[in-house]
Amino acid sequence: MRHTWTTKDFENLEKRQRAMFINSLSGAKSANLAGSVDIQGQTNLSMVSSCVHLGANPALMAMVIRPRAVSRHTMDNLEDTGFWTLNHITPQMARAAHQTSARYPKEVSEFEAVGFKPVYLNDFKAPFVDGAPVQIGLRFLRKILIQENDTELVIGQIEQVHFDGEHLLKDGSLSLARTGTVAVTGLDHYHELKSLFRLSYAKPDKELSELDI
Amino acid sequence: MRHTWTTKDFENLEKRQRAMFINSLSGAKSANLAGSVDIQGQTNLSMVSSCVHLGANPALMAMVIRPRAVSRHTMDNLEDTGFWTLNHITPQMARAAHQTSARYPKEVSEFEAVGFKPVYLNDFKAPFVDGAPVQIGLRFLRKILIQENDTELVIGQIEQVHFDGEHLLKDGSLSLARTGTVAVTGLDHYHELKSLFRLSYAKPDKELSELDI
């Protein structure tokens, strides 16, 4: 049966149910581990499901951070040091990755608490997650306050990427079917990506063709 | 073999290859059809892979729109009328959905060109995609210029949602495994979501358990 819910219905939902419902609406979300370190060298790791591509030249990515979220420590660190990392997760990493969303005290490193190893690569100032198929190092550019609900859009420039050559396709894309990159929906539902097809650049009056995967 | 690419390497890539590579980095992306109409009643439909959840109360979503993108008509329409829709796509809808990204002239409705039917539901002022498993009606709140590359973050308030009761779980979430919602990676790679598990709310020193899917 088809349902129609409007603003009144959202407001009448119990808080947790509302969060569950509205979080489901945007569709598939990226699941990345954000790695950072404070100026004393204490590492931090948190799940981020709100990464979004901003542009390729310059190479920019953004993520949405909630006001009093656990990812607050990540936010403090990247503002203090100017750098953070984003790391793709595989199905084997998903449980431990989800566990980083627990509210650990500042003095506990989620790397250690959930069993990931921080690695420093190519002189980058923030820790990557050892074993992550795609490891991205970003420089913090600025944050934009979304005044409607006090969230912040954090903009970063991609300065380095570590990846396996066998995951790179001829046209320059990384095959996220090959990397095993996981998607998340809602607050807690993890999924593998099951490749359907790649489609050619669309033009009016031209038939789409399938590209190599 | 593990590769390390830095800013210099991105800059040395041919333009299309760079777009392919950098677009792969954020991970899984949502694949939604944005429906809109101009003040003369001409409908428009475009693929948007940059939707992101902003918050549940108020129910807010955002999307990133590129400066001279084909989605420019969507942008004009939602600013002129104040409303637009976002519609999930299934594997069966993905080819036609991708075709909406072709650069059709303003007087051509992508609904008609690719074979989707616009439907007006519950007095909402923008057209939904008939048959989409999840249909979301949004009111345009404002746009934020990302001056680093002239993209815009478009913020909308979710005013109504149409969905099937059988896709709603007891805890309030929509099962996007059940809706058949498709994910996209890079510029053109479409995927089904293959459910791994749902995990309980994470707390320090508490074992995660699996939730009903």
Coordinates of C-alpha atoms in Angstrom, one line a residue:
Chain A
M1 CA 0.0 0.0 0.0
R2 CA 1.2 3.5 -1.0
H3 CA 1.7 5.9 1.9
T4 CA 1.9 9.7 1.8
W5 CA 3.7 11.3 4.7
T6 CA 4.0 15.1 5.1
T7 CA 5.7 17.5 7.5
K8 CA 3.0 16.9 10.2
D9 CA 3.7 13.1 10.0
F10 CA 7.4 13.6 10.4
E11 CA 6.9 15.8 13.4
N12 CA 4.6 13.3 15.0
L13 CA 7.2 10.5 14.8
E14 CA 9.1 9.6 17.9
K15 CA 12.6 11.2 17.7
R16 CA 14.6 8.1 16.9
Q17 CA 12.0 6.9 14.4
R18 CA 12.1 10.2 12.7
A19 CA 15.9 10.1 12.4
M20 CA 15.6 6.5 11.0
F21 CA 13.0 7.6 8.4
I22 CA 14.5 10.8 7.2
N23 CA 18.1 9.4 7.1
S24 CA 16.8 6.7 4.7
L25 CA 15.6 9.2 2.1
S26 CA 18.7 10.5 0.4
G27 CA 19.5 7.0 -0.9
A28 CA 22.9 5.2 -0.9
K29 CA 25.5 6.9 1.2
S30 CA 29.3 6.6 1.2
A31 CA 30.8 5.0 4.3
N32 CA 34.2 6.4 5.1
L33 CA 36.5 6.3 8.1
A34 CA 37.8 9.8 8.9
G35 CA 41.3 9.7 10.5
S36 CA 42.8 12.6 12.4
V37 CA 45.3 13.4 15.1
D38 CA 45.5 16.2 17.7
I39 CA 48.5 18.4 18.3
Q40 CA 49.6 16.0 21.1
G41 CA 49.7 13.1 18.7
Q42 CA 46.5 11.4 20.0
T43 CA 44.7 9.8 17.0
N44 CA 41.0 9.7 16.3
L45 CA 38.8 7.7 14.0
S46 CA 35.1 8.2 13.1
M47 CA 32.6 6.9 10.6
V48 CA 31.3 9.5 8.2
S49 CA 28.4 8.8 5.9
S50 CA 28.0 12.3 4.4
C51 CA 31.0 12.6 2.1
V52 CA 30.1 14.2 -1.2
H53 CA 32.2 15.0 -4.4
L54 CA 32.5 18.8 -5.0
G55 CA 34.8 18.9 -8.0
A56 CA 37.7 17.4 -9.8
N57 CA 39.9 20.5 -10.6
P58 CA 40.8 21.5 -7.9
A59 CA 40.1 18.1 -6.3
L60 CA 37.5 18.9 -3.6
M61 CA 35.4 16.8 -1.3
A62 CA 33.0 17.9 1.5
M63 CA 31.4 16.2 4.5
V64 CA 28.5 17.2 6.8
I65 CA 29.3 17.2 10.5
R66 CA 26.5 17.4 13.1
P67 CA 26.8 20.0 15.9
R68 CA 27.5 17.8 18.9
A69 CA 28.3 14.6 17.1
V70 CA 31.0 12.1 18.1
S71 CA 32.8 13.3 15.0
R72 CA 33.4 16.5 17.0
H73 CA 36.9 15.3 17.9
T74 CA 37.6 14.8 14.2
M75 CA 36.4 18.3 13.6
D76 CA 38.6 19.8 16.3
N77 CA 41.6 17.8 15.0
L78 CA 41.3 18.8 11.4
E79 CA 40.8 22.4 12.3
D80 CA 43.9 22.3 14.7
T81 CA 46.2 20.5 12.3
G82 CA 44.8 21.4 9.0
F83 CA 44.6 17.8 7.7
W84 CA 42.5 14.6 7.9
T85 CA 42.1 11.4 5.9
L86 CA 39.1 9.5 4.5
N87 CA 39.4 5.7 4.1
H88 CA 37.0 3.4 2.2
I89 CA 35.8 0.4 4.1
T90 CA 35.2 -3.2 2.9
P91 CA 32.6 -5.7 4.3
Q92 CA 35.2 -7.2 6.6
M93 CA 35.9 -3.7 8.1
A94 CA 32.3 -2.6 8.5
R95 CA 31.6 -3.8 12.0
A96 CA 34.7 -2.3 13.5
A97 CA 34.0 0.9 11.4
H98 CA 30.5 1.1 12.8
Q99 CA 31.9 0.7 16.4
T100 CA 33.9 4.0 16.0
S101 CA 30.6 5.8 16.1
A102 CA 30.3 5.0 19.9
R103 CA 30.9 8.0 22.2
Y104 CA 34.4 7.2 23.4
P105 CA 36.2 9.8 25.6
K106 CA 38.7 12.1 24.0
E107 CA 41.7 10.2 25.5
V108 CA 40.7 6.9 23.8
S109 CA 41.8 6.4 20.2
E110 CA 39.0 4.7 18.3
F111 CA 41.8 3.1 16.2
E112 CA 42.9 1.1 19.2
A113 CA 39.4 0.6 20.7
V114 CA 38.0 -1.0 17.6
G115 CA 41.2 -2.7 16.2
F116 CA 42.4 -0.6 13.3
K117 CA 46.1 0.4 12.8
P118 CA 46.9 4.0 12.0
V119 CA 49.6 4.5 9.3
Y120 CA 51.4 7.6 8.3
L121 CA 52.1 7.5 4.5
N122 CA 54.1 9.8 2.2
D123 CA 54.7 12.5 4.9
F124 CA 51.0 13.2 5.2
K125 CA 50.2 14.7 8.7
A126 CA 47.1 12.7 9.5
P127 CA 46.8 8.9 10.0
F128 CA 45.4 6.6 7.3
V129 CA 43.6 3.3 8.1
D130 CA 46.0 0.5 7.4
G131 CA 44.4 -1.9 4.9
A132 CA 41.8 0.4 3.6
P133 CA 41.5 -0.1 -0.2
V134 CA 41.4 3.6 -0.9
Q135 CA 43.1 6.1 1.4
I136 CA 42.6 9.8 0.8
G137 CA 44.6 12.6 2.4
L138 CA 42.8 16.0 2.6
R139 CA 43.8 19.5 3.5
F140 CA 41.1 21.4 5.4
L141 CA 40.0 24.5 3.5
R142 CA 37.1 25.9 5.4
K143 CA 33.7 25.1 7.0
I144 CA 30.3 26.5 6.2
L145 CA 27.7 26.7 8.9
I146 CA 24.2 25.4 7.8
Q147 CA 22.3 27.7 10.0
E148 CA 19.0 25.8 9.5
N149 CA 20.2 23.1 11.9
D150 CA 23.7 24.1 13.0
T151 CA 25.4 21.4 11.0
E152 CA 28.7 22.3 9.2
L153 CA 29.8 21.5 5.7
V154 CA 33.5 20.8 5.9
I155 CA 35.4 21.4 2.6
G156 CA 38.7 19.7 1.9
Q157 CA 41.2 19.6 -0.9
I158 CA 42.4 16.1 -1.9
E159 CA 46.2 16.1 -1.6
Q160 CA 47.0 12.5 -2.0
V161 CA 45.4 9.1 -2.7
H162 CA 46.7 5.6 -2.1
F163 CA 45.1 2.8 -4.1
D164 CA 45.8 -0.5 -5.8
G165 CA 46.8 -0.4 -9.5
E166 CA 44.5 -3.4 -10.2
H167 CA 41.5 -1.2 -9.1
L168 CA 42.2 1.5 -11.6
L169 CA 40.4 1.3 -15.0
K170 CA 41.9 2.6 -18.3
D171 CA 39.6 5.6 -18.4
G172 CA 40.9 6.8 -15.0
S173 CA 38.1 5.7 -12.7
L174 CA 38.6 3.5 -9.7
S175 CA 36.3 0.4 -9.9
L176 CA 34.5 0.5 -6.5
A177 CA 33.2 -2.9 -7.3
R178 CA 36.8 -4.2 -7.3
T179 CA 37.9 -2.2 -4.2
G180 CA 35.0 -3.8 -2.3
T181 CA 33.9 -0.3 -1.1
V182 CA 30.8 -0.5 1.2
A183 CA 27.7 1.7 1.1
V184 CA 25.4 2.6 4.0
T185 CA 21.7 3.5 4.0
G186 CA 19.8 5.0 6.9
L187 CA 21.8 5.1 10.1
D188 CA 23.1 1.5 10.3
H189 CA 22.4 -0.6 7.2
Y190 CA 25.6 -1.7 5.4
H191 CA 25.6 -3.0 1.8
E192 CA 28.0 -4.3 -0.8
L193 CA 27.9 -2.7 -4.2
K194 CA 26.7 -5.3 -6.8
S195 CA 27.7 -3.9 -10.2
L196 CA 24.9 -3.5 -12.7
F197 CA 26.6 -1.7 -15.6
R198 CA 28.6 1.3 -16.6
L199 CA 27.0 3.5 -19.2
S200 CA 28.5 5.8 -21.8
Y201 CA 28.3 9.6 -21.7
A202 CA 24.8 10.5 -22.6
K203 CA 23.9 12.6 -25.6
P204 CA 20.5 13.4 -27.1
D205 CA 19.5 11.0 -29.9
K206 CA 22.4 8.6 -29.2
E207 CA 21.9 5.1 -27.9
L208 CA 23.7 4.4 -24.5
S209 CA 26.4 1.7 -24.6
E210 CA 27.9 -0.3 -21.8
L211 CA 31.5 0.4 -20.8
D212 CA 34.1 -2.0 -19.4
I213 CA 33.8 -2.6 -15.7
Chain B
M1 CA 50.8 -2.8 -6.6
R2 CA 50.0 0.1 -4.4
H3 CA 50.1 3.6 -6.0
T4 CA 50.4 7.0 -4.4
W5 CA 49.1 9.9 -6.4
T6 CA 49.4 13.5 -5.3
T7 CA 48.1 16.9 -6.5
K8 CA 50.8 17.0 -9.2
D9 CA 49.5 13.6 -10.6
F10 CA 45.9 14.8 -10.6
E11 CA 46.9 17.9 -12.5
N12 CA 48.8 15.9 -15.1
L13 CA 45.8 13.7 -15.9
E14 CA 43.8 14.4 -19.0
K15 CA 40.6 16.3 -18.0
R16 CA 38.2 13.5 -18.5
Q17 CA 40.5 11.0 -16.7
R18 CA 40.8 13.4 -13.8
A19 CA 37.0 13.7 -13.6
M20 CA 36.7 9.9 -13.6
F21 CA 39.3 9.4 -10.9
I22 CA 38.3 12.1 -8.5
N23 CA 34.6 11.3 -8.9
S24 CA 35.4 7.8 -7.7
L25 CA 36.9 8.8 -4.4
S26 CA 33.9 9.8 -2.3
G27 CA 32.6 6.3 -2.4
A28 CA 29.0 5.2 -3.0
K29 CA 26.7 7.9 -4.2
S30 CA 22.9 8.3 -4.2
A31 CA 21.2 8.2 -7.6
N32 CA 18.1 10.3 -7.7
L33 CA 16.0 11.8 -10.4
A34 CA 15.3 15.5 -9.7
G35 CA 11.9 16.6 -11.1
S36 CA 10.9 20.2 -11.6
V37 CA 8.6 22.4 -13.7
D38 CA 9.0 25.9 -15.0
I39 CA 6.3 28.6 -14.6
Q40 CA 4.9 27.8 -18.1
G41 CA 4.4 24.2 -17.0
Q42 CA 7.3 22.7 -19.0
T43 CA 8.7 19.8 -16.9
N44 CA 12.4 18.9 -16.5
L45 CA 14.1 15.8 -15.1
S46 CA 17.8 15.3 -14.3
M47 CA 20.0 12.7 -12.6
V48 CA 21.6 14.0 -9.4
S49 CA 24.3 11.9 -7.6
S50 CA 25.2 14.4 -4.9
C51 CA 22.2 14.3 -2.5
V52 CA 23.2 14.3 1.1
H53 CA 21.2 14.1 4.4
L54 CA 21.5 17.3 6.4
G55 CA 19.2 16.6 9.3
A56 CA 15.9 15.0 10.5
N57 CA 14.2 17.8 12.4
P58 CA 13.6 19.9 10.4
A59 CA 13.8 17.3 7.6
L60 CA 16.6 18.7 5.4
M61 CA 18.4 17.5 2.4
A62 CA 21.0 19.1 0.1
M63 CA 22.5 18.5 -3.3
V64 CA 25.5 19.9 -5.1
I65 CA 24.9 21.5 -8.5
R66 CA 27.7 22.3 -10.9
P67 CA 27.9 25.8 -12.5
R68 CA 27.0 25.1 -16.1
A69 CA 25.7 21.6 -15.7
V70 CA 22.7 20.2 -17.5
S71 CA 21.0 20.3 -14.1
R72 CA 21.0 24.1 -14.7
H73 CA 17.3 23.9 -15.8
T74 CA 16.4 22.1 -12.6
M75 CA 18.1 24.9 -10.7
D76 CA 16.3 27.6 -12.6
N77 CA 12.9 25.8 -12.1
L78 CA 13.3 25.2 -8.4
E79 CA 14.4 28.8 -7.8
D80 CA 11.4 30.1 -9.9
T81 CA 8.7 27.8 -8.4
G82 CA 10.2 27.1 -5.0
F83 CA 9.8 23.3 -5.3
W84 CA 11.4 20.2 -6.7
T85 CA 11.2 16.4 -6.2
L86 CA 13.8 13.7 -5.7
N87 CA 12.9 10.2 -6.8
H88 CA 14.8 7.0 -6.1
I89 CA 15.6 4.8 -9.1
T90 CA 15.6 1.0 -9.5
P91 CA 17.8 -1.1 -11.7
Q92 CA 15.1 -1.2 -14.4
M93 CA 15.0 2.6 -14.4
A94 CA 18.7 3.2 -14.4
R95 CA 19.4 3.4 -18.2
A96 CA 16.6 5.9 -18.8
A97 CA 17.7 7.8 -15.7
H98 CA 21.2 8.1 -17.0
Q99 CA 20.0 9.3 -20.4
T100 CA 18.4 12.4 -18.6
S101 CA 22.0 13.6 -18.2
A102 CA 22.2 14.3 -21.9
R103 CA 22.2 18.0 -22.8
Y104 CA 18.6 18.4 -24.1
P105 CA 17.4 21.8 -25.2
K106 CA 15.2 23.6 -22.6
E107 CA 12.0 23.1 -24.6
V108 CA 12.4 19.3 -24.5
S109 CA 11.2 17.5 -21.3
E110 CA 13.5 14.8 -20.3
F111 CA 10.5 13.0 -18.9
E112 CA 9.2 12.5 -22.4
A113 CA 12.6 12.1 -24.1
V114 CA 13.6 9.1 -21.9
G115 CA 10.2 7.7 -21.3
F116 CA 9.2 8.6 -17.7
K117 CA 5.8 9.8 -16.8
P118 CA 5.5 12.9 -14.6
V119 CA 2.8 12.7 -11.8
Y120 CA 1.5 15.4 -9.6
L121 CA 0.7 14.0 -6.1
N122 CA -1.0 15.4 -3.0
D123 CA -1.2 19.0 -4.4
F124 CA 2.6 19.2 -4.6
K125 CA 3.7 21.8 -7.1
A126 CA 6.6 19.8 -8.8
P127 CA 6.3 16.6 -10.7
F128 CA 7.2 13.2 -9.3
V129 CA 8.5 10.3 -11.4
D130 CA 5.7 7.8 -11.8
G131 CA 6.7 4.4 -10.5
A132 CA 9.7 5.6 -8.4
P133 CA 9.8 3.5 -5.2
V134 CA 10.5 6.6 -3.0
Q135 CA 9.2 10.0 -4.1
I136 CA 10.3 13.1 -2.1
G137 CA 8.8 16.6 -2.4
L138 CA 11.1 19.4 -1.3
R139 CA 10.7 23.1 -0.8
F140 CA 13.7 25.2 -1.9
L141 CA 15.2 27.0 1.1
R142 CA 18.4 28.6 -0.2
K143 CA 21.6 27.9 -2.0
I144 CA 25.2 28.4 -0.8
L145 CA 27.9 29.2 -3.3
I146 CA 31.1 27.1 -2.9
Q147 CA 33.5 29.8 -4.2
E148 CA 36.4 27.3 -4.6
N149 CA 34.8 26.0 -7.8
D150 CA 31.6 27.9 -8.3
T151 CA 29.4 24.9 -7.4
E152 CA 26.3 25.5 -5.4
L153 CA 24.9 23.6 -2.4
V154 CA 21.1 23.6 -2.7
I155 CA 19.2 23.1 0.6
G156 CA 15.7 21.9 0.6
Q157 CA 13.1 21.0 3.3
I158 CA 11.4 17.7 2.8
E159 CA 7.6 18.4 2.7
Q160 CA 6.2 15.1 1.6
V161 CA 7.3 11.5 1.0
H162 CA 5.4 8.8 -1.0
F163 CA 6.5 5.2 -0.4
D164 CA 5.2 1.6 0.0
G165 CA 4.2 0.4 3.4
E166 CA 6.0 -2.9 2.8
H167 CA 9.3 -1.0 2.6
L168 CA 8.9 0.6 6.0
L169 CA 10.6 -1.2 9.0
K170 CA 9.2 -1.1 12.5
D171 CA 12.0 1.2 13.7
G172 CA 11.0 3.9 11.2
S173 CA 13.6 3.3 8.5
L174 CA 12.9 2.5 4.9
S175 CA 14.7 -0.6 3.8
L176 CA 16.5 0.5 0.7
A177 CA 17.3 -3.1 0.0
R178 CA 13.5 -3.7 -0.4
T179 CA 12.9 -0.5 -2.4
G180 CA 15.6 -1.6 -4.9
T181 CA 17.2 1.8 -4.7
V182 CA 20.3 2.0 -7.0
A183 CA 23.7 3.5 -6.1
V184 CA 26.2 5.1 -8.4
T185 CA 30.0 5.3 -8.2
G186 CA 32.2 7.6 -10.3
L187 CA 30.3 9.2 -13.2
D188 CA 28.5 6.3 -14.7
H189 CA 28.8 3.0 -12.8
Y190 CA 25.4 1.8 -11.4
H191 CA 25.0 -0.8 -8.6
E192 CA 22.4 -2.6 -6.7
L193 CA 22.7 -2.6 -3.0
K194 CA 23.4 -6.0 -1.6
S195 CA 22.5 -6.0 2.1
L196 CA 25.3 -7.1 4.5
F197 CA 23.7 -6.3 7.8
R198 CA 22.2 -3.7 10.0
L199 CA 24.1 -2.9 13.2
S200 CA 22.8 -1.7 16.6
Y201 CA 23.6 1.7 18.0
A202 CA 27.2 1.6 19.0
K203 CA 28.3 2.2 22.6
P204 CA 31.8 1.8 24.2
D205 CA 32.2 -1.6 25.8
K206 CA 29.1 -3.0 24.3
E207 CA 29.0 -5.7 21.7
L208 CA 27.2 -4.8 18.4
S209 CA 24.2 -6.9 17.5
E210 CA 22.5 -7.3 14.1
L211 CA 19.0 -5.7 13.6
D212 CA 16.2 -6.9 11.5
I213 CA 16.5 -6.0 7.8

